[in-house]
Structures are given as structure tokens and as C-alpha cells.
PDB file of C-alpha atoms in Angstrom:
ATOM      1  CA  UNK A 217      12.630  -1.800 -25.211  1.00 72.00           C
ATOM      2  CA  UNK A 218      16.357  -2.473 -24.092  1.00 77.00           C
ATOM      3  CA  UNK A 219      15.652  -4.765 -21.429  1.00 78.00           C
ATOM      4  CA  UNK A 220      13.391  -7.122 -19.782  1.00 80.00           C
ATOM      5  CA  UNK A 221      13.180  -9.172 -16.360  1.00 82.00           C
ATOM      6  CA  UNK A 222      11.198 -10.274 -13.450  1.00 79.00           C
ATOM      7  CA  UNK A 223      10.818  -7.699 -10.205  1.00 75.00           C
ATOM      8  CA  UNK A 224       8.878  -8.316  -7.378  1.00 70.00           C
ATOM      9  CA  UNK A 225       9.685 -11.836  -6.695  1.00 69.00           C
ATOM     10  CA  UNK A 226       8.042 -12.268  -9.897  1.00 68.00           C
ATOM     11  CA  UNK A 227       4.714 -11.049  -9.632  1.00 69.00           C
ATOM     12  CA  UNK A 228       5.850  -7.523 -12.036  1.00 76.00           C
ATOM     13  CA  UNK A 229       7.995  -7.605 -14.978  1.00 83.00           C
ATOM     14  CA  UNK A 230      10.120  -4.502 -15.304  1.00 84.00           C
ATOM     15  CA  UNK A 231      11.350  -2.931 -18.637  1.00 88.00           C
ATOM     16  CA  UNK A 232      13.242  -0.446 -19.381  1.00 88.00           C
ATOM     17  CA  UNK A 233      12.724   1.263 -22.589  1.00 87.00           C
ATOM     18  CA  UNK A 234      14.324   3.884 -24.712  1.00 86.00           C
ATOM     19  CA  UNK A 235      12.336   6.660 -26.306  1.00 88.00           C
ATOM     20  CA  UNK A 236      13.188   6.747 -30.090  1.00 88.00           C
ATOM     21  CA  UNK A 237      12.482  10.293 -30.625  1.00 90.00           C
ATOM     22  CA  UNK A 238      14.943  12.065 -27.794  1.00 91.00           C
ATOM     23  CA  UNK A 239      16.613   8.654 -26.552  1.00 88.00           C
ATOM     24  CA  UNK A 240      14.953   8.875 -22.813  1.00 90.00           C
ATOM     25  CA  UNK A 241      15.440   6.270 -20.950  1.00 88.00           C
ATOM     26  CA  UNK A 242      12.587   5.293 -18.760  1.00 85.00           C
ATOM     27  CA  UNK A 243      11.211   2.157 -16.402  1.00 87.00           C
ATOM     28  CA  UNK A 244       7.727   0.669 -16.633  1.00 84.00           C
ATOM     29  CA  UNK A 245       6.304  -1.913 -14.300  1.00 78.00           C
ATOM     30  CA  UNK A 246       3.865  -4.243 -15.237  1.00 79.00           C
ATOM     31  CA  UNK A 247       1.556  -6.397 -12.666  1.00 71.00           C
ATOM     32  CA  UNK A 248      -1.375  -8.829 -13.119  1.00 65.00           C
ATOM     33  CA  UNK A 249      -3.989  -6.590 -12.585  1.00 58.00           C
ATOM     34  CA  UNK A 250      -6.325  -7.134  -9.096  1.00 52.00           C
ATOM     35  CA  UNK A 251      -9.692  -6.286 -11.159  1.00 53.00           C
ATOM     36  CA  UNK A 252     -11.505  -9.395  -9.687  1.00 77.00           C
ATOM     37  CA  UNK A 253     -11.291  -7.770  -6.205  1.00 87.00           C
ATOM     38  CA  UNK A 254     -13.743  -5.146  -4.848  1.00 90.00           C
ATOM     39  CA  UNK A 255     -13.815  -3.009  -1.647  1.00 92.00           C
ATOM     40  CA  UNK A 256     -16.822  -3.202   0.406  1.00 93.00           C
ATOM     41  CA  UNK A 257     -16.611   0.611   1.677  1.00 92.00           C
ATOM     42  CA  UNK A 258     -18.145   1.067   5.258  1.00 89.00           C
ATOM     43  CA  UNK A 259     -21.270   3.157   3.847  1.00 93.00           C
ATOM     44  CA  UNK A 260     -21.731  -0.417   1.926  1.00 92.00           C
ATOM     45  CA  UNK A 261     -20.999   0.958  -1.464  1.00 95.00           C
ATOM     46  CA  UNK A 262     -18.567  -1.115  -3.959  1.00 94.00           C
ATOM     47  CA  UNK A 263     -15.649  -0.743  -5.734  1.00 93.00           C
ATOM     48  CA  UNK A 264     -12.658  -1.984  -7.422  1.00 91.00           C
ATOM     49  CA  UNK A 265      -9.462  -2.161  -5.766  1.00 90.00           C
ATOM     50  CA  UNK A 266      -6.882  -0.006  -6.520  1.00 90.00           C
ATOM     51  CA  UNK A 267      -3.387  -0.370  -5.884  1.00 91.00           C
ATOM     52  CA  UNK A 268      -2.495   2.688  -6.238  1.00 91.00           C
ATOM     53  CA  UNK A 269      -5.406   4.739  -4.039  1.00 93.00           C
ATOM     54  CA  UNK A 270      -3.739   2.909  -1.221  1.00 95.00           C
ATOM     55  CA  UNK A 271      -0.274   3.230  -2.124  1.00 95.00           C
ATOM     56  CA  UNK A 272      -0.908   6.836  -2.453  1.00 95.00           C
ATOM     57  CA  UNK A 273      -2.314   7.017   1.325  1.00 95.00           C
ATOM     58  CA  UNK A 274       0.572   4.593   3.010  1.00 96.00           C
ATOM     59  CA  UNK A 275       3.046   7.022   1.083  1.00 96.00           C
ATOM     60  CA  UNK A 276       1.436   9.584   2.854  1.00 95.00           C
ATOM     61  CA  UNK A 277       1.753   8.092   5.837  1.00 95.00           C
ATOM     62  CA  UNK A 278       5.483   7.522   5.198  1.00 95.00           C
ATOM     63  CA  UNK A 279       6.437  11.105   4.197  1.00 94.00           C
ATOM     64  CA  UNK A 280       9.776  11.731   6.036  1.00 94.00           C
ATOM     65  CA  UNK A 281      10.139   8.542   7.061  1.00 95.00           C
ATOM     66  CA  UNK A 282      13.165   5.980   6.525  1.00 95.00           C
ATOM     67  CA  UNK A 283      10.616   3.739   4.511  1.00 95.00           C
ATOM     68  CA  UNK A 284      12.077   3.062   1.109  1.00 94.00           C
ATOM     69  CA  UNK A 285       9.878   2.396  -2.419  1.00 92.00           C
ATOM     70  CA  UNK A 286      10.838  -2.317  -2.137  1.00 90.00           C
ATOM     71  CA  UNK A 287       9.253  -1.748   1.779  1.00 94.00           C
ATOM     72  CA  UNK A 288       5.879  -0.658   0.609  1.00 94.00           C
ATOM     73  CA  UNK A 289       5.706  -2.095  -2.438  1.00 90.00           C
ATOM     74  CA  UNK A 290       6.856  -6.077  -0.780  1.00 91.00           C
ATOM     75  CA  UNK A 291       3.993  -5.121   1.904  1.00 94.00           C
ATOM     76  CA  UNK A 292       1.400  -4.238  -0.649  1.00 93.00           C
ATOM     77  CA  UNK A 293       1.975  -7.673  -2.302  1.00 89.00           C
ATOM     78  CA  UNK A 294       1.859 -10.184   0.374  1.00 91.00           C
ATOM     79  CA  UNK A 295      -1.282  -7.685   1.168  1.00 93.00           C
ATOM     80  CA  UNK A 296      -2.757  -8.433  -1.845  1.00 90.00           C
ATOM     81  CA  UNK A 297      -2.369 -12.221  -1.917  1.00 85.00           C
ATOM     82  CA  UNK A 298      -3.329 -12.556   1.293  1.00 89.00           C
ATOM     83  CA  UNK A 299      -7.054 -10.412   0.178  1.00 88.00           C
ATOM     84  CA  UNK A 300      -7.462 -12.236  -3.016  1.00 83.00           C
ATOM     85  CA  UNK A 301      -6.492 -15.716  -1.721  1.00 79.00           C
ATOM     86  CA  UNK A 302      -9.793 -16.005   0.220  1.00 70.00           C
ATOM     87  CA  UNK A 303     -12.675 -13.916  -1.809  1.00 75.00           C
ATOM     88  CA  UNK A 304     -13.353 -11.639  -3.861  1.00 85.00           C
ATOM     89  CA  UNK A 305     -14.541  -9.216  -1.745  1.00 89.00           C
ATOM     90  CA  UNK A 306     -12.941  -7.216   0.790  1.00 92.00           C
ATOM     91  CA  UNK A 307     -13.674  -4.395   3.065  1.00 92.00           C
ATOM     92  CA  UNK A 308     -11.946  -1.426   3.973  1.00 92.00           C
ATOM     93  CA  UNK A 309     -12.049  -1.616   7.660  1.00 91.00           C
ATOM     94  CA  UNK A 310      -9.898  -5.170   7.036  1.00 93.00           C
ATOM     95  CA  UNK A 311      -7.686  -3.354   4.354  1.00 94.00           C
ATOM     96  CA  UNK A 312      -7.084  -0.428   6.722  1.00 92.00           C
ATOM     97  CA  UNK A 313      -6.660  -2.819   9.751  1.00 92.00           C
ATOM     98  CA  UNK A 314      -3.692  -5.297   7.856  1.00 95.00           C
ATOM     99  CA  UNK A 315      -1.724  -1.866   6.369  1.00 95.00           C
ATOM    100  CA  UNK A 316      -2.284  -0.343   9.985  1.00 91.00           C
ATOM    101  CA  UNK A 317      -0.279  -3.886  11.320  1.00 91.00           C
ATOM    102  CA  UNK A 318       2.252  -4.346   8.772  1.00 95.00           C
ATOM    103  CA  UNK A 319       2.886  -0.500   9.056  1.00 94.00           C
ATOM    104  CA  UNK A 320       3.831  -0.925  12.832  1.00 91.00           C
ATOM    105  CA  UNK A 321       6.300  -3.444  11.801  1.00 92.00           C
ATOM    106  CA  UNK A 322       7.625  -1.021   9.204  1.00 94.00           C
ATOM    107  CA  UNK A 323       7.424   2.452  10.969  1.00 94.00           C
ATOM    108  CA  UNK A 324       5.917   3.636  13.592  1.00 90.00           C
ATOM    109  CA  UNK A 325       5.566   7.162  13.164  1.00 91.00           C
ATOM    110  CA  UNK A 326       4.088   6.064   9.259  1.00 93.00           C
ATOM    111  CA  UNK A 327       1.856   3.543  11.443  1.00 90.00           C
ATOM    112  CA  UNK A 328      -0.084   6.313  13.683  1.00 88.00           C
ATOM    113  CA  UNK A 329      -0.202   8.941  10.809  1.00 89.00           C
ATOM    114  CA  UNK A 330      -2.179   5.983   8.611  1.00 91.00           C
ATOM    115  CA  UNK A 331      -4.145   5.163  11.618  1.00 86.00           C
ATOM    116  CA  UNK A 332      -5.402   8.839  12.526  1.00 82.00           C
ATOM    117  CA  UNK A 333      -6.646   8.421   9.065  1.00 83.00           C
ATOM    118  CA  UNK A 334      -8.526   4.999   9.096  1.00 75.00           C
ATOM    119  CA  UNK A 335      -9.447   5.392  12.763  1.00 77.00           C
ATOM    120  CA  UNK A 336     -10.676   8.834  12.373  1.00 75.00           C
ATOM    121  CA  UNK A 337      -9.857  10.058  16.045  1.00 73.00           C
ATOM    122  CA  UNK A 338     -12.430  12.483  17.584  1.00 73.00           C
ATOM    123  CA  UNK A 339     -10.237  13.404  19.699  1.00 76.00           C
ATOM    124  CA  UNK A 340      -6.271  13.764  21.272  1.00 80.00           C
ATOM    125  CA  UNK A 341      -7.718  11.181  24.056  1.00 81.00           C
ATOM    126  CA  UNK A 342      -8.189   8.710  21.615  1.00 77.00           C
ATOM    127  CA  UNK A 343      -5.047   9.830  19.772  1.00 74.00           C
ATOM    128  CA  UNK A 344      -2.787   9.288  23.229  1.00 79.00           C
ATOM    129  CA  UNK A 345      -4.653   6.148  23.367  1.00 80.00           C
ATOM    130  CA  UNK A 346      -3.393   4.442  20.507  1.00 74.00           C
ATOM    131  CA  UNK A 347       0.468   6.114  21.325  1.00 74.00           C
ATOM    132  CA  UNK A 348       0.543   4.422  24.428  1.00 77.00           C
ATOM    133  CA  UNK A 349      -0.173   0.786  22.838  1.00 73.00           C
ATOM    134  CA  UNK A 350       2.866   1.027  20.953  1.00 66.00           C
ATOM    135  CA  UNK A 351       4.736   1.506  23.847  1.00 65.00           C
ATOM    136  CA  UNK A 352       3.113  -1.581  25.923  1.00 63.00           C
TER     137      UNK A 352
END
């Protein structure tokens, strides 16, 4: 390891670290994990959380977008507190409803691509319906 600090406003500490073998140099981030907190699914299964299942679907969302790696990953957080402050449960309609509002502030094009998603839109009626309360 070369060196060590706080990231994240310090809920990660970052490293960076030096292979021995080839002398790659490489970053590692490591949070408290969220274990404690399971997602109620809307068929009423359970699960763990996991950071990055969601991360992977907002970055989705945000492909070709002016959304940089600090954006999500600052969103995620307060997301996070804000979920495990209260219980220990959450669902995913109320994890896909707070990504779907903090993505609006973020990006709007990222914000309807993540909705189409958690929404699931039968059809381009429903689809125009949700474009035209962004522009109320």
C-alpha cells in the first residue's frame, strides 16, 4: 500500500496500492458494508441490498450523459443513509422512487431512461406522460 485517506466525506477509505510483482498501480475503495439492510421486492420476496446492482442500473441510465463517477456515487450515499436511518427494511418501489427524484435533479435524460425501467411503461402514452411532467 503507498497511500491511505478518507473519500467520500468519510464514509470510504481509499488506497492506493502497488502490485509487488509488475509494480501496477491500482485504487481500492473500501465502505462499511449495508448488510443489515434488505429489499422488500414487489413480488414480496427478500434480499440484501446491494450497492452495486443499483449502481449498475443508474449507470445505465446515465450512459452518454454528462453525469460524472462523485455525482452518482454522493447520491447513492445520502441514499443510503437516508434508507438505513429509519429501518432495516426497504422496498424497491421506495428505492426506485428516491433514485428516480434525485436523478431528475442530476439528469434528465438519465432520469426517464431509469424510470422506463422502474415504471415499466405499457405504453408511449404513458411514456409522453411522464415527458411532459418534466416540462410543467
Amino acid at each position: 500500500m503507498i497511500d491511505s485517506r478518507l473519500a467520500e466525506d468519510g464514509r470510504a477509505v481509499r488506497r492506493r496500492r502497488e502490485c509487488s510483482k509488475c509494480n501496477h498501480r491500482f485504487t481500492t475503495f473500501e465502505r462499511q458494508e449495508l448488510s443489515t439492510l434488505i429489499v422488500v421486492k414487489r413480488d414480496g420476496t427478500r434480499e440484501p441490498y446491494s450497492r452495486s446492482k443499483l449502481e449498475r442500473g443508474i449507470w445505465i441510465a446515465c450512459t452518454k450523459r454528462p453525469v460524472s463517477e462523485g455525482q452518482v456515487s454522493k447520491m447513492l450515499n445520502r441514499l443510503e443513509e437516508k434508507w438505513a436511518a429509519n429501518k432495516k427494511e426497504v422496498s424497491s418501489a421506495t428505492i426506485g422512487t428516491d433514485v428516480m427524484r434525485a436523478l431528475r435533479k442530476l439528469d434528465q435524460v438519465a432520469y426517464i431512461r431509469f424510470a422506463s425501467v422502474h415504471r415499466e411503461f405499457k405504453d408511449v402514452d404513458e411514456f409522453k406522460e411522464e415527458l411532459g411532467k418534466l416540462f410543467k
